[in-house]
Short mmCIF file of C-alpha atoms and ligand atoms in Angstrom, two decimals:
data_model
loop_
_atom_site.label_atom_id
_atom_site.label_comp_id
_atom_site.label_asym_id
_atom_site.label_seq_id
_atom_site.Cartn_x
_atom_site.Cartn_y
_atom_site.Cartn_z
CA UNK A 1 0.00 0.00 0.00
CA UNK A 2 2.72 2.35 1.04
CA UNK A 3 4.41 3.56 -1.76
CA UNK A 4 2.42 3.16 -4.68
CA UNK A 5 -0.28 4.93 -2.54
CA UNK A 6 1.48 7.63 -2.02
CA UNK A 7 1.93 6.95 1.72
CA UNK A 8 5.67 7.56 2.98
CA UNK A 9 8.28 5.29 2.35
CA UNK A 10 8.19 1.91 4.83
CA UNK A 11 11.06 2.26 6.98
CA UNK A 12 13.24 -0.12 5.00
CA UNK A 13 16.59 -1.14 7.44
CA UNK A 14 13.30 -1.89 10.27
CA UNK A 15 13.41 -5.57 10.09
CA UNK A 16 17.07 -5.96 9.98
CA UNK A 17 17.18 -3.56 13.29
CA UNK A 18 14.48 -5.03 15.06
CA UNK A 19 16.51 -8.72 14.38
CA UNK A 20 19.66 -7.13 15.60
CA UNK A 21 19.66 -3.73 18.14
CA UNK A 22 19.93 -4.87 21.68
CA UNK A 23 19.95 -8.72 20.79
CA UNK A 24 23.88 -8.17 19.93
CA UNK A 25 25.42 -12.02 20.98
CA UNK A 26 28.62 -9.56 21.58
CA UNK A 27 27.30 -8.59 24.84
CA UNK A 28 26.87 -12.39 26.69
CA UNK A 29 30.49 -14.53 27.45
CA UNK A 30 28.24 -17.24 25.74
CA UNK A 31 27.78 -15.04 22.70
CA UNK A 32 24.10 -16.26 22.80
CA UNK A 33 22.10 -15.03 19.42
CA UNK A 34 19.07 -15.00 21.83
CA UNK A 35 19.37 -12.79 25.04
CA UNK A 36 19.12 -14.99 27.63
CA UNK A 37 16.83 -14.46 29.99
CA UNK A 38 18.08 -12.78 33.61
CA UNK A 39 15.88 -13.68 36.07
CA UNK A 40 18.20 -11.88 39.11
CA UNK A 41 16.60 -9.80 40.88
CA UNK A 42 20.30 -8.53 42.40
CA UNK A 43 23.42 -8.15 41.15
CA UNK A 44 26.60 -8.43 43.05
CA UNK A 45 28.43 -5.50 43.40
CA UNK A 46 32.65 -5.02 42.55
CA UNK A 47 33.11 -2.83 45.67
CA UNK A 48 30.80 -0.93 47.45
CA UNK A 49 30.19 2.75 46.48
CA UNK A 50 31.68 2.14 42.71
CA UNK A 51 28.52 2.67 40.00
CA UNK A 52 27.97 -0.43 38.06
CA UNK A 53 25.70 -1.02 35.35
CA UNK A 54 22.84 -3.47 37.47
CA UNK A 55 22.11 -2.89 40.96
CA UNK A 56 18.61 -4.27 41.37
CA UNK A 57 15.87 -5.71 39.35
CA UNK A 58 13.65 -3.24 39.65
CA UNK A 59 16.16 -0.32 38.59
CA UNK A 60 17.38 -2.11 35.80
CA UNK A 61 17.67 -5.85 34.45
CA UNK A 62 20.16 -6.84 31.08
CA UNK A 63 16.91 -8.87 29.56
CA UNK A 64 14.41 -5.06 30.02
CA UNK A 65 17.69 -3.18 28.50
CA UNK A 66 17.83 -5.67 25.46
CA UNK A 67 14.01 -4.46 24.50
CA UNK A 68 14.25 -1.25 25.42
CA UNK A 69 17.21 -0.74 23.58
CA UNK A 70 15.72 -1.92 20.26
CA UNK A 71 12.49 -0.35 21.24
CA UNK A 72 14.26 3.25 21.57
CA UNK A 73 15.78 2.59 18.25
CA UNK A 74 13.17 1.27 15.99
CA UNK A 75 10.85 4.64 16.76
CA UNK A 76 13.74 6.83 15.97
CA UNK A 77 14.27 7.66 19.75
CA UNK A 78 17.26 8.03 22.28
CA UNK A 79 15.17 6.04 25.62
CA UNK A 80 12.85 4.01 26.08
CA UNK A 81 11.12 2.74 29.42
CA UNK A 82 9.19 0.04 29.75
CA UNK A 83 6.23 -0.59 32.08
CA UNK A 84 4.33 -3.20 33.31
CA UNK A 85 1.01 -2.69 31.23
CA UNK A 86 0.01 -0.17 28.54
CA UNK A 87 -1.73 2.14 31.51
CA UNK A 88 1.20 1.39 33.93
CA UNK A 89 3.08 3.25 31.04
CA UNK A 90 0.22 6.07 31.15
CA UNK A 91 0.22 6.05 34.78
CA UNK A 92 3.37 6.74 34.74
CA UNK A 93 3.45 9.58 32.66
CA UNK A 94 1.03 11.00 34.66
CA UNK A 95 3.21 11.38 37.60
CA UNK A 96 4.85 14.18 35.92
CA UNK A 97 2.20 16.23 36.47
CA UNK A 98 1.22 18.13 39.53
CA UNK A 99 -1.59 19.25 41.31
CA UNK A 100 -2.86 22.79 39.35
CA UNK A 101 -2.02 21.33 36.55
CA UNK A 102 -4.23 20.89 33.13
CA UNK A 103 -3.92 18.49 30.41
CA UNK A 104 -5.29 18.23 27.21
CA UNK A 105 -6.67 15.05 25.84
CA UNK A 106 -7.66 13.60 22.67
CA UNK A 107 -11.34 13.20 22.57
CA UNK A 108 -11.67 9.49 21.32
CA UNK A 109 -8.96 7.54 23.41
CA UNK A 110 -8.81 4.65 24.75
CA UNK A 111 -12.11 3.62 27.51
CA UNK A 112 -9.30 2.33 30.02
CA UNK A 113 -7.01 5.75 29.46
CA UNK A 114 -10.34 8.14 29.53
CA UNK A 115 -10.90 6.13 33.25
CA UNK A 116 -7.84 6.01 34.46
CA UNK A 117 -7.22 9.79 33.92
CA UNK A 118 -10.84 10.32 34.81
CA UNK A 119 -10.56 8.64 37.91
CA UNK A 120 -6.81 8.44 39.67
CA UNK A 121 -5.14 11.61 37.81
CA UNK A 122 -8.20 13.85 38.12
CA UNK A 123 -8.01 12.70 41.90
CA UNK A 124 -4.63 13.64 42.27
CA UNK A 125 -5.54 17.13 41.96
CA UNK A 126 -4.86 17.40 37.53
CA UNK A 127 -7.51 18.72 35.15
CA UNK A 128 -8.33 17.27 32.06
CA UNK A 129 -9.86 18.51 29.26
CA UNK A 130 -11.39 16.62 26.34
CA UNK A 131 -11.11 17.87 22.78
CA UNK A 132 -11.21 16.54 19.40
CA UNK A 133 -7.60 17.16 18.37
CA UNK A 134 -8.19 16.60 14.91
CA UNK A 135 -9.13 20.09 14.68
CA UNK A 136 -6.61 22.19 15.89
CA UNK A 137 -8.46 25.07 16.63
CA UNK A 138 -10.29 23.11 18.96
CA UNK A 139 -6.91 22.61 20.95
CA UNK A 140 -6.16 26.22 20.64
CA UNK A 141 -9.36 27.32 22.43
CA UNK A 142 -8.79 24.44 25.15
CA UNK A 143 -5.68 25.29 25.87
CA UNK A 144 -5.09 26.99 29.64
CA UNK A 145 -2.09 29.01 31.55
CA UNK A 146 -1.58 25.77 33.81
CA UNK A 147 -1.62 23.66 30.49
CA UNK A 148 1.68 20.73 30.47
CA UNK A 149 0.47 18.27 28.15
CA UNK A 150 -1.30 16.83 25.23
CA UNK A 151 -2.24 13.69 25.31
CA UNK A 152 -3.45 11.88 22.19
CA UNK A 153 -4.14 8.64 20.00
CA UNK A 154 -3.80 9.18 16.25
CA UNK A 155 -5.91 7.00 14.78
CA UNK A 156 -7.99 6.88 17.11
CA UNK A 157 -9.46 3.92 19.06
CA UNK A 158 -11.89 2.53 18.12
CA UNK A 159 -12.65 5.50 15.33
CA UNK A 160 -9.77 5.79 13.63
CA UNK A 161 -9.92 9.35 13.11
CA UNK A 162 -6.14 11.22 12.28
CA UNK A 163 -4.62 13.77 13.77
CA UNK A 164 -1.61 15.94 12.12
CA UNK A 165 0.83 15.78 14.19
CA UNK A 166 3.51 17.67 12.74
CA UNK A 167 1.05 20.74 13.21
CA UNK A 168 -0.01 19.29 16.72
CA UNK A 169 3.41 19.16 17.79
CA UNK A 170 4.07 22.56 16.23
CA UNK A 171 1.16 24.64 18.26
CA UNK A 172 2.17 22.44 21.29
CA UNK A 173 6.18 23.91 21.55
CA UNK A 174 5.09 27.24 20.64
CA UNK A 175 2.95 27.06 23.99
CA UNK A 176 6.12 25.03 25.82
CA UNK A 177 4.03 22.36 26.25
CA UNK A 178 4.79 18.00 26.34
CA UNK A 179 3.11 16.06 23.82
CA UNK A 180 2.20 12.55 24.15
CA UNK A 181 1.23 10.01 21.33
CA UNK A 182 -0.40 6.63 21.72
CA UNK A 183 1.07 4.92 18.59
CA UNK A 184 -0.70 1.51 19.59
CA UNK A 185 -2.34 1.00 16.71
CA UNK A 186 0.36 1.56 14.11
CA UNK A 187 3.65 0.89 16.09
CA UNK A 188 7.27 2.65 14.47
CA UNK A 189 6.63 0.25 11.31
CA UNK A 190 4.04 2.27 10.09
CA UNK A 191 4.19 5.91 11.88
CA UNK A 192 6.73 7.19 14.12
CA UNK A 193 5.45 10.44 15.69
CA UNK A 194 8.81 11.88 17.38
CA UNK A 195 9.85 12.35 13.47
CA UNK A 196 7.16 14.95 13.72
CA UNK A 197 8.04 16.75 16.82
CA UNK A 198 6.42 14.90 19.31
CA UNK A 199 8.06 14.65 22.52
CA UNK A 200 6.70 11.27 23.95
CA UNK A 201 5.27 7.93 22.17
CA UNK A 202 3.38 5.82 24.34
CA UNK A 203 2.41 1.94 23.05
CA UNK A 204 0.61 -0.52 25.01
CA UNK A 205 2.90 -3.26 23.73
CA UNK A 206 0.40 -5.90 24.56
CA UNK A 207 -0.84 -5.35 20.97
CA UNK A 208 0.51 -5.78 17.95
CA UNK A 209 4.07 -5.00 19.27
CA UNK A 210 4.22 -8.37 20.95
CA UNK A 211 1.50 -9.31 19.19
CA UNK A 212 1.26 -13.27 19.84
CA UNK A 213 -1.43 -12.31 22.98
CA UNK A 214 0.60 -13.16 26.06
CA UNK A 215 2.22 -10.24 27.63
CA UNK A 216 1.01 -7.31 29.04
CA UNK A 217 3.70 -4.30 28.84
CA UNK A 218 3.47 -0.93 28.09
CA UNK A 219 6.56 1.77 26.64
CA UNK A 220 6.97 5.71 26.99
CA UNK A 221 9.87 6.40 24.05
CA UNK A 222 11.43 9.75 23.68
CA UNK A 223 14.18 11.89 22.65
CA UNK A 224 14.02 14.72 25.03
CA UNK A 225 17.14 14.20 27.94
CA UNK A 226 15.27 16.25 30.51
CA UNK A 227 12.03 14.03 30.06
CA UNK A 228 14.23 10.98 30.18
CA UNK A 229 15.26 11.88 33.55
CA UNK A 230 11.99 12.07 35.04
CA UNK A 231 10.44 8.89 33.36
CA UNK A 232 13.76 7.15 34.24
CA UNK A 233 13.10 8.32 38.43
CA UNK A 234 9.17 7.46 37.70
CA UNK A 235 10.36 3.85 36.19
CA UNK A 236 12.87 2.92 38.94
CA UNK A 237 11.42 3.83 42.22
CA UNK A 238 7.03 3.76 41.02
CA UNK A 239 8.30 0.28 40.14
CA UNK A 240 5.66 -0.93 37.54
CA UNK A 241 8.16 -2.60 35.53
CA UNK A 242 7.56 -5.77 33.60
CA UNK A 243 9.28 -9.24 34.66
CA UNK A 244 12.60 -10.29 32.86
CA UNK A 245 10.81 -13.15 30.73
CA UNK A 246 7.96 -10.45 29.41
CA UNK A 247 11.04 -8.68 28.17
CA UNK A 248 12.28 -11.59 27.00
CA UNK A 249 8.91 -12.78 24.93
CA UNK A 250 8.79 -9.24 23.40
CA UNK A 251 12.39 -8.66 22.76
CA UNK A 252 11.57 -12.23 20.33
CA UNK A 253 8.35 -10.37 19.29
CA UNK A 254 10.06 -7.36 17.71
CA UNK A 255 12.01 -9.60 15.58
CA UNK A 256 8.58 -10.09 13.20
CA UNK A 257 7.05 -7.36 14.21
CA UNK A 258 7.47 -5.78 10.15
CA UNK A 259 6.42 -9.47 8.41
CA UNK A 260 3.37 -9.47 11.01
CA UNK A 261 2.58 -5.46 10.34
CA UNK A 262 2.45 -6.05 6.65
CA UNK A 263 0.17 -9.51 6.84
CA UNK A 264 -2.01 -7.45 9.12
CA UNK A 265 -2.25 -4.46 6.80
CA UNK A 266 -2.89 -6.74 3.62
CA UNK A 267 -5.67 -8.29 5.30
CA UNK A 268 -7.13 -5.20 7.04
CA UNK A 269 -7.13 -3.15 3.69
CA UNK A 270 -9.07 -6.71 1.57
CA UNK A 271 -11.52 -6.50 4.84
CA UNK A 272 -12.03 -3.07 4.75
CA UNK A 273 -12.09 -2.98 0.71
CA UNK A 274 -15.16 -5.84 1.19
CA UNK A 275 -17.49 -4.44 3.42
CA UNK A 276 -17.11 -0.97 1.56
CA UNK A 277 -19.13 -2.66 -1.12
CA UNK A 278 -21.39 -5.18 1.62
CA UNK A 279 -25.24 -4.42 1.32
CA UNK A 280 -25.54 -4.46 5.33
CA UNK A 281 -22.78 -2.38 6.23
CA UNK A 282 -23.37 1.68 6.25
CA UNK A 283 -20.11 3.09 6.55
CA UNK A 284 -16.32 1.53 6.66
CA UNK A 285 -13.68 3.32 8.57
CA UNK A 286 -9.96 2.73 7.45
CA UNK A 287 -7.22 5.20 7.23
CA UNK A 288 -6.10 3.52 4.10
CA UNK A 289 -9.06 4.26 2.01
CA UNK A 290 -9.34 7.19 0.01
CA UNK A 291 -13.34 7.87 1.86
CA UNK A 292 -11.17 8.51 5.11
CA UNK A 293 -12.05 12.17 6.32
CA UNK A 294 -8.44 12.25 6.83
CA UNK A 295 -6.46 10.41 3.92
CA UNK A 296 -4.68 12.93 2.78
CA UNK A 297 -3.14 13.68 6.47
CA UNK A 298 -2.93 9.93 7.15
CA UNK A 299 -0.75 9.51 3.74
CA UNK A 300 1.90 12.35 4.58
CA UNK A 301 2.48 11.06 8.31
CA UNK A 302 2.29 6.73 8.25
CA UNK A 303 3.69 4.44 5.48
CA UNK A 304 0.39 2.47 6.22
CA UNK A 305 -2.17 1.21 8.06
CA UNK A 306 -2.35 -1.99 10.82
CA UNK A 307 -5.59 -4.88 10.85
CA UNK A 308 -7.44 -2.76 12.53
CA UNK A 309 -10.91 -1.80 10.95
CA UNK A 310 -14.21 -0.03 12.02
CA UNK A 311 -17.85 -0.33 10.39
CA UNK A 312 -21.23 0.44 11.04
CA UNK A 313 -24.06 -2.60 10.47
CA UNK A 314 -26.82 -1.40 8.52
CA UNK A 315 -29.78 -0.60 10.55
CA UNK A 316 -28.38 1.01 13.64
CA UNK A 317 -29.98 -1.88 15.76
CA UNK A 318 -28.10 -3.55 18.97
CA UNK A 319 -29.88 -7.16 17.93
CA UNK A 320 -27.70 -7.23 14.39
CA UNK A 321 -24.53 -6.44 16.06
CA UNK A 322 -25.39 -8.83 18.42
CA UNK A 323 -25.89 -11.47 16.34
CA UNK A 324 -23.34 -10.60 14.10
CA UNK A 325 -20.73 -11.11 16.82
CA UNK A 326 -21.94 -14.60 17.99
CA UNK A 327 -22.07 -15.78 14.53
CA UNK A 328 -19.03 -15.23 13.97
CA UNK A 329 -16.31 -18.59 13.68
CA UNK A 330 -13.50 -17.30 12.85
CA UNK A 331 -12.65 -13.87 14.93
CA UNK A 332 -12.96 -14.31 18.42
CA UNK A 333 -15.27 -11.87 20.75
CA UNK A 334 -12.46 -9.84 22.55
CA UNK A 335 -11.61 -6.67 23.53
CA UNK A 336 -8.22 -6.34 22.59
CA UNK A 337 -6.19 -5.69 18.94
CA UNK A 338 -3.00 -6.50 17.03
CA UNK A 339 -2.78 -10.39 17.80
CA UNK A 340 -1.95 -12.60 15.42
CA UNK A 341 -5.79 -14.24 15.29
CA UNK A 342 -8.54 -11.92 14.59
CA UNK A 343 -10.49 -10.03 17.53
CA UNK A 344 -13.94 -8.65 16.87
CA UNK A 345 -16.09 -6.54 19.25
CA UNK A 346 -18.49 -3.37 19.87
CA UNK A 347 -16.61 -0.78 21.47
CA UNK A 348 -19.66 0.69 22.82
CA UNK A 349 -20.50 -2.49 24.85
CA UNK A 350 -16.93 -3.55 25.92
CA UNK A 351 -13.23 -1.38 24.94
CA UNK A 352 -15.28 1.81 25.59
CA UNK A 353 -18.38 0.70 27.77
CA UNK A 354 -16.69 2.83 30.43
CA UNK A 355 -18.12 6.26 28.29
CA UNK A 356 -21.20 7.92 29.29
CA UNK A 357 -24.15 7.11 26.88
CA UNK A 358 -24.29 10.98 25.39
CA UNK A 359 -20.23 10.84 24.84
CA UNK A 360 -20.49 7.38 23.05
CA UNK A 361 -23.04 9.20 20.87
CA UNK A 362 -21.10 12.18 20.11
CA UNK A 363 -17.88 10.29 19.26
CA UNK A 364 -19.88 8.19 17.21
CA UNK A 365 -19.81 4.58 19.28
CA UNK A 366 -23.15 3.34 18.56
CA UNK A 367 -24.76 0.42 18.94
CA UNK A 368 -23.89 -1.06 15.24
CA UNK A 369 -19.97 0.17 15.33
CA UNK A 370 -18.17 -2.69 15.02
CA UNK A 371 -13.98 -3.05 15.70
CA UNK A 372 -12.27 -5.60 13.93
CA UNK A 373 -8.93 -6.50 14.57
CA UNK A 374 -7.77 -8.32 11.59
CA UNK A 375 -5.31 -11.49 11.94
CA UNK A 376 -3.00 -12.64 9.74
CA UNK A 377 -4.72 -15.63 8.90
CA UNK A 378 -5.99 -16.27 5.60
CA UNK A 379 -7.61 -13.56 4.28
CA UNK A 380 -10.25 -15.23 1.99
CA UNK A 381 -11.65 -17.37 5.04
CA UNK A 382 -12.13 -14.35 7.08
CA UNK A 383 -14.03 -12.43 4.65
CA UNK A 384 -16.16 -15.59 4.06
CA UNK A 385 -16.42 -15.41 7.88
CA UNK A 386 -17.63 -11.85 7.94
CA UNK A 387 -20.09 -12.36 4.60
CA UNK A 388 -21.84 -15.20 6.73
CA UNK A 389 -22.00 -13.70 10.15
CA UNK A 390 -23.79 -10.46 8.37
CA UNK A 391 -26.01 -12.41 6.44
CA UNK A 392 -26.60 -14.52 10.06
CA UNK A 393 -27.42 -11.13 11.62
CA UNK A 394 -30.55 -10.21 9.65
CA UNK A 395 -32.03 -13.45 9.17
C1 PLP B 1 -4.77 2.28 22.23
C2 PLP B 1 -4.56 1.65 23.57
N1 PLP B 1 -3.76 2.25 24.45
C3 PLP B 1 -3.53 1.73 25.68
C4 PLP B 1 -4.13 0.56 26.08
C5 PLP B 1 -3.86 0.00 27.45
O1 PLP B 1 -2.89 -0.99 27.37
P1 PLP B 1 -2.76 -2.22 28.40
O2 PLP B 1 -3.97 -3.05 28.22
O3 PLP B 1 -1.49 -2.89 27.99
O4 PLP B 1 -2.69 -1.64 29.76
C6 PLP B 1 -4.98 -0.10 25.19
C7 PLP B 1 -5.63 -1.37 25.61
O5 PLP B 1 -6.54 -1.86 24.98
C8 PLP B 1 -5.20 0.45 23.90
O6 PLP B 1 -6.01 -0.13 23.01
#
C-alpha cells in the first residue's frame, strides 16, 4: 500500500534492526544469538560505592535493556522505558504532572485511558480537558495558563480518526508544552510520531508489538534528555516494571514485528475494501481508504495502516450487532487488537463501555460500530467469515 499509494516510504533497514539492536550475541560470554533471559533480581556488586551497570531488578535488568534498547531505536528515539502494562506506562506519565495542573486530551482515546485519567489523575488534583484534536483550533481554544500536556491517539481507538501531528506538535512547543502520542495501533513500522516533533510515544505493547497475545507491557519512548530523567526516576522507584521473561517474549516479538505489520495491513485493507461494497454495512472506517475524512493527512504522516478496521451494520440496531458477533467462527469476541488471530467486538458495549451514553453518541460509538482487529490468517476465510455472520445477523 505504502508507496504506490502515495503513503511515505516503509522504513526499509526496520526488520534488519528489530533482528539485531539490543539482541547483539557480543554482549553475553556465551555469545548467545538470543538474550538470555536474567531472572536476578540482584546483582553483586565489585566494591561498594563504585557505579555499576545493574544494581537491582527493579532499577534495571540486562533482559528489560535488550528491548528497550531496540524499542528506543526502531521509533527513531534516544530512551525508552518500559512498564508493566500499557496504563502502567500512562500512569506513569502521569506522575509528571502536579496538582494545578491541566492536560489536554484527545477526545476518542482509549475507555481504560479516559478512566484512568478520569478517575486516579483527576483525583490527584490534575484537570483534564477533552477535545477533538483533529481540529486544531479546537486545541487552541482548550488550551489553559496551567496547560503541560497533550495527550493523544492518532488513529484513534476505536474510530480511527487522524490527527496531524507535525502541526499538533508545532502549536504544542510554541505554547512550551509535552506532547504525548499513543502509537498503539500503528507501532514505528508504520508511523513514528517523534519524526514529527512529538516529545513522547506511548504503546501498550500488549498489541501488535508483541502481538502473539501473552504479555502485558506498556513503553513511553522519547528523545528529550530532561524528560528521560523524570520517566527514568518514575520507572525505577514507582516500580511498575515488567518481569525479565515479558522482556524476554517481546524482545523475540520485535524480531517479526514488520512481516506481522504487513500480513495485518494486507488483510485489514481486503476487509475493509469488502465491506465498503457489503449491502448491510453503512459506513467503513480505514485510514487507508481514500473515503477517510483524513487520507490525505494519514498519507503524509504513516507508510500504512495496521488490521485494525471499524464499520457500522446497517440498521443502527443492537440485535444485528449482536448477532453478528456470535455468529461469527473465525474472529474471536475480545476486547483487545493486534494479535496474530482476529479479535472482533463493539466498542460501545466492551473497549469503551466505560463512556457515558451521550459521549459514546457524540464520538460516534453506537450500537452497530463494530472493531475488527484483523489477523494474519488467511484472508479469503475471514471475509467468508464476515459475509456469513452479516447475512446470520438479519435473518
Ligand atoms: C490504544 C490503547 N492504548 C492503551 C491501552 C492500554 O494498554 P494495556 O492493556 O497494555 O494496559 C490499550 C488497551 O486496549 C489500547 O487499546
Amino acid at each position: 500500500m505504502s508507496n504506490e499509494n502515495g503513503f511515505l516510504p516503509i522504513d526499509k533497514t526496520y526488520g534488519t534492526r528489530a533482528m539485531n539492536v539490543g539482541s547483539e550475541a557480543e554482549q553475553w560470554n556465551s555469545l548467545a544469538i538470543v538474550p538470555p533471559i536474567t531472572l536476578s533480581a540482584v546483582f553483586k556488586q565489585k566494591a561498594s560505592g563504585e557505579p555499576q551497570e545493574f544494581l537491582y531488578g527493579r532499577l534495571g535488568n540486562p533482559s528489560r535493556q535488550c528491548l528497550e534498547r531496540c524499542l528506543a531505536d526502531l521509533e527513531g528515539g534516544k530512551y525508552a522505558f518500559c512498564f508493566a502494562s500499557g496504563l502502567g506506562a500512562l500512569n506513569s506519565l502521569m506522575t509528571m504532572l502536579r496538582s494545578g495542573d491541566h492536560i489536554l486530551c484527545g477526545d476518542l482515546i482509549y475507555g481504560g485511558s479516559s478512566e484512568l485519567i478520569n478517575n486516579i489523575t483527576v483525583r490527584a488534583g490534575v484537570e483534564a480537558t477533552y477535545v477533538d484534536t483533529e481540529d486544531l483550533t479546537n486545541v487552541e481554544k482548550a488550551v489553559r495558563p496551567n496547560t503541560k500536556l497533550i495527550f493523544l491517539e492518532s488513529p484513534t481507538n476505536p474510530t480511527l480518526k487522524v490527527t496531524d501531528l507535525e502541526k499538533i506538535a508545532k502549536f504544542a512547543k510554541s505554547k512550551n508544552l509535552i506532547t504525548c502520542v499513543d502509537n498503539t495501533f500503528l507501532t514505528s513500522y508504520f508511523q513514528k510520531p517523534l519524526n514529527f516533533g512529538i516529545d513522547i510515544v506511548m504503546h501498550s505493547c500488549t498489541k501488535y508489538i508483541n502481538g502473539h497475545s501473552d504479555v502485558t507491557m506498556g513503553v513511553l519512548i522519547t528523545n528529550c534528555d530532561k524528560i528521560s530523567k523524570d520517566l527514568a526516576l518514575i520507572q525505577g522507584v514507582g516500580g511498575s516494571v515488567p518481569s525479565p521473561f515479558d522482556c524476554f517474549l517481546v524482545t523475540r516479538s520485535l524480531k517479526t514485528l514488520a512481516l506481522r505489520m504487513e500480513a495485518h495491513q494486507k488483510n485489514g485493507f481486503a476487509v475493509a475494501k469488502f465491506l465498503e461494497k457489503h449491502p448491510l454495512v453503512e459506513k467503513v472506517i480505514h485510514p487507508g481508504l481514500p473515503s477517510h475524512p483524513q487520507f490525505e493527512i494519514t498519507k503524509k504522516q504513516t507508510s500504512g495502516h495496521s488490521g485494525i478496521v471499524c464499520f457500522y451494520i446497517k440498521g443502527a440496531k443492537e440485535a444485528h450487532t449482536k448477532k453478528f458477533l456470535s455468529s461469527l467462527k473465525m474472529f474471536v469476541l475480545g476486547g483487545s487488537i493486534g494479535g496474530l488471530k482476529g479479535l472482533a467486538e463493539s466498542p460501545a458495549h466492551i473497549s469503551h463501555r466505560q463512556l457515558p451514553a451521550e459521549e459514546k453518541l457524540r464520538v460516534g460509538i453506537t450500537d452497530n460500530c463494530i472493531r475488527l482487529s484483523v489477523g494474519i490468517e488467511l484472508v479469503d476465510e475471514l471475509i467468508e467469515d464476515i459475509d456469513q455472520a452479516l447475512k446470520a445477523a438479519f435473518e
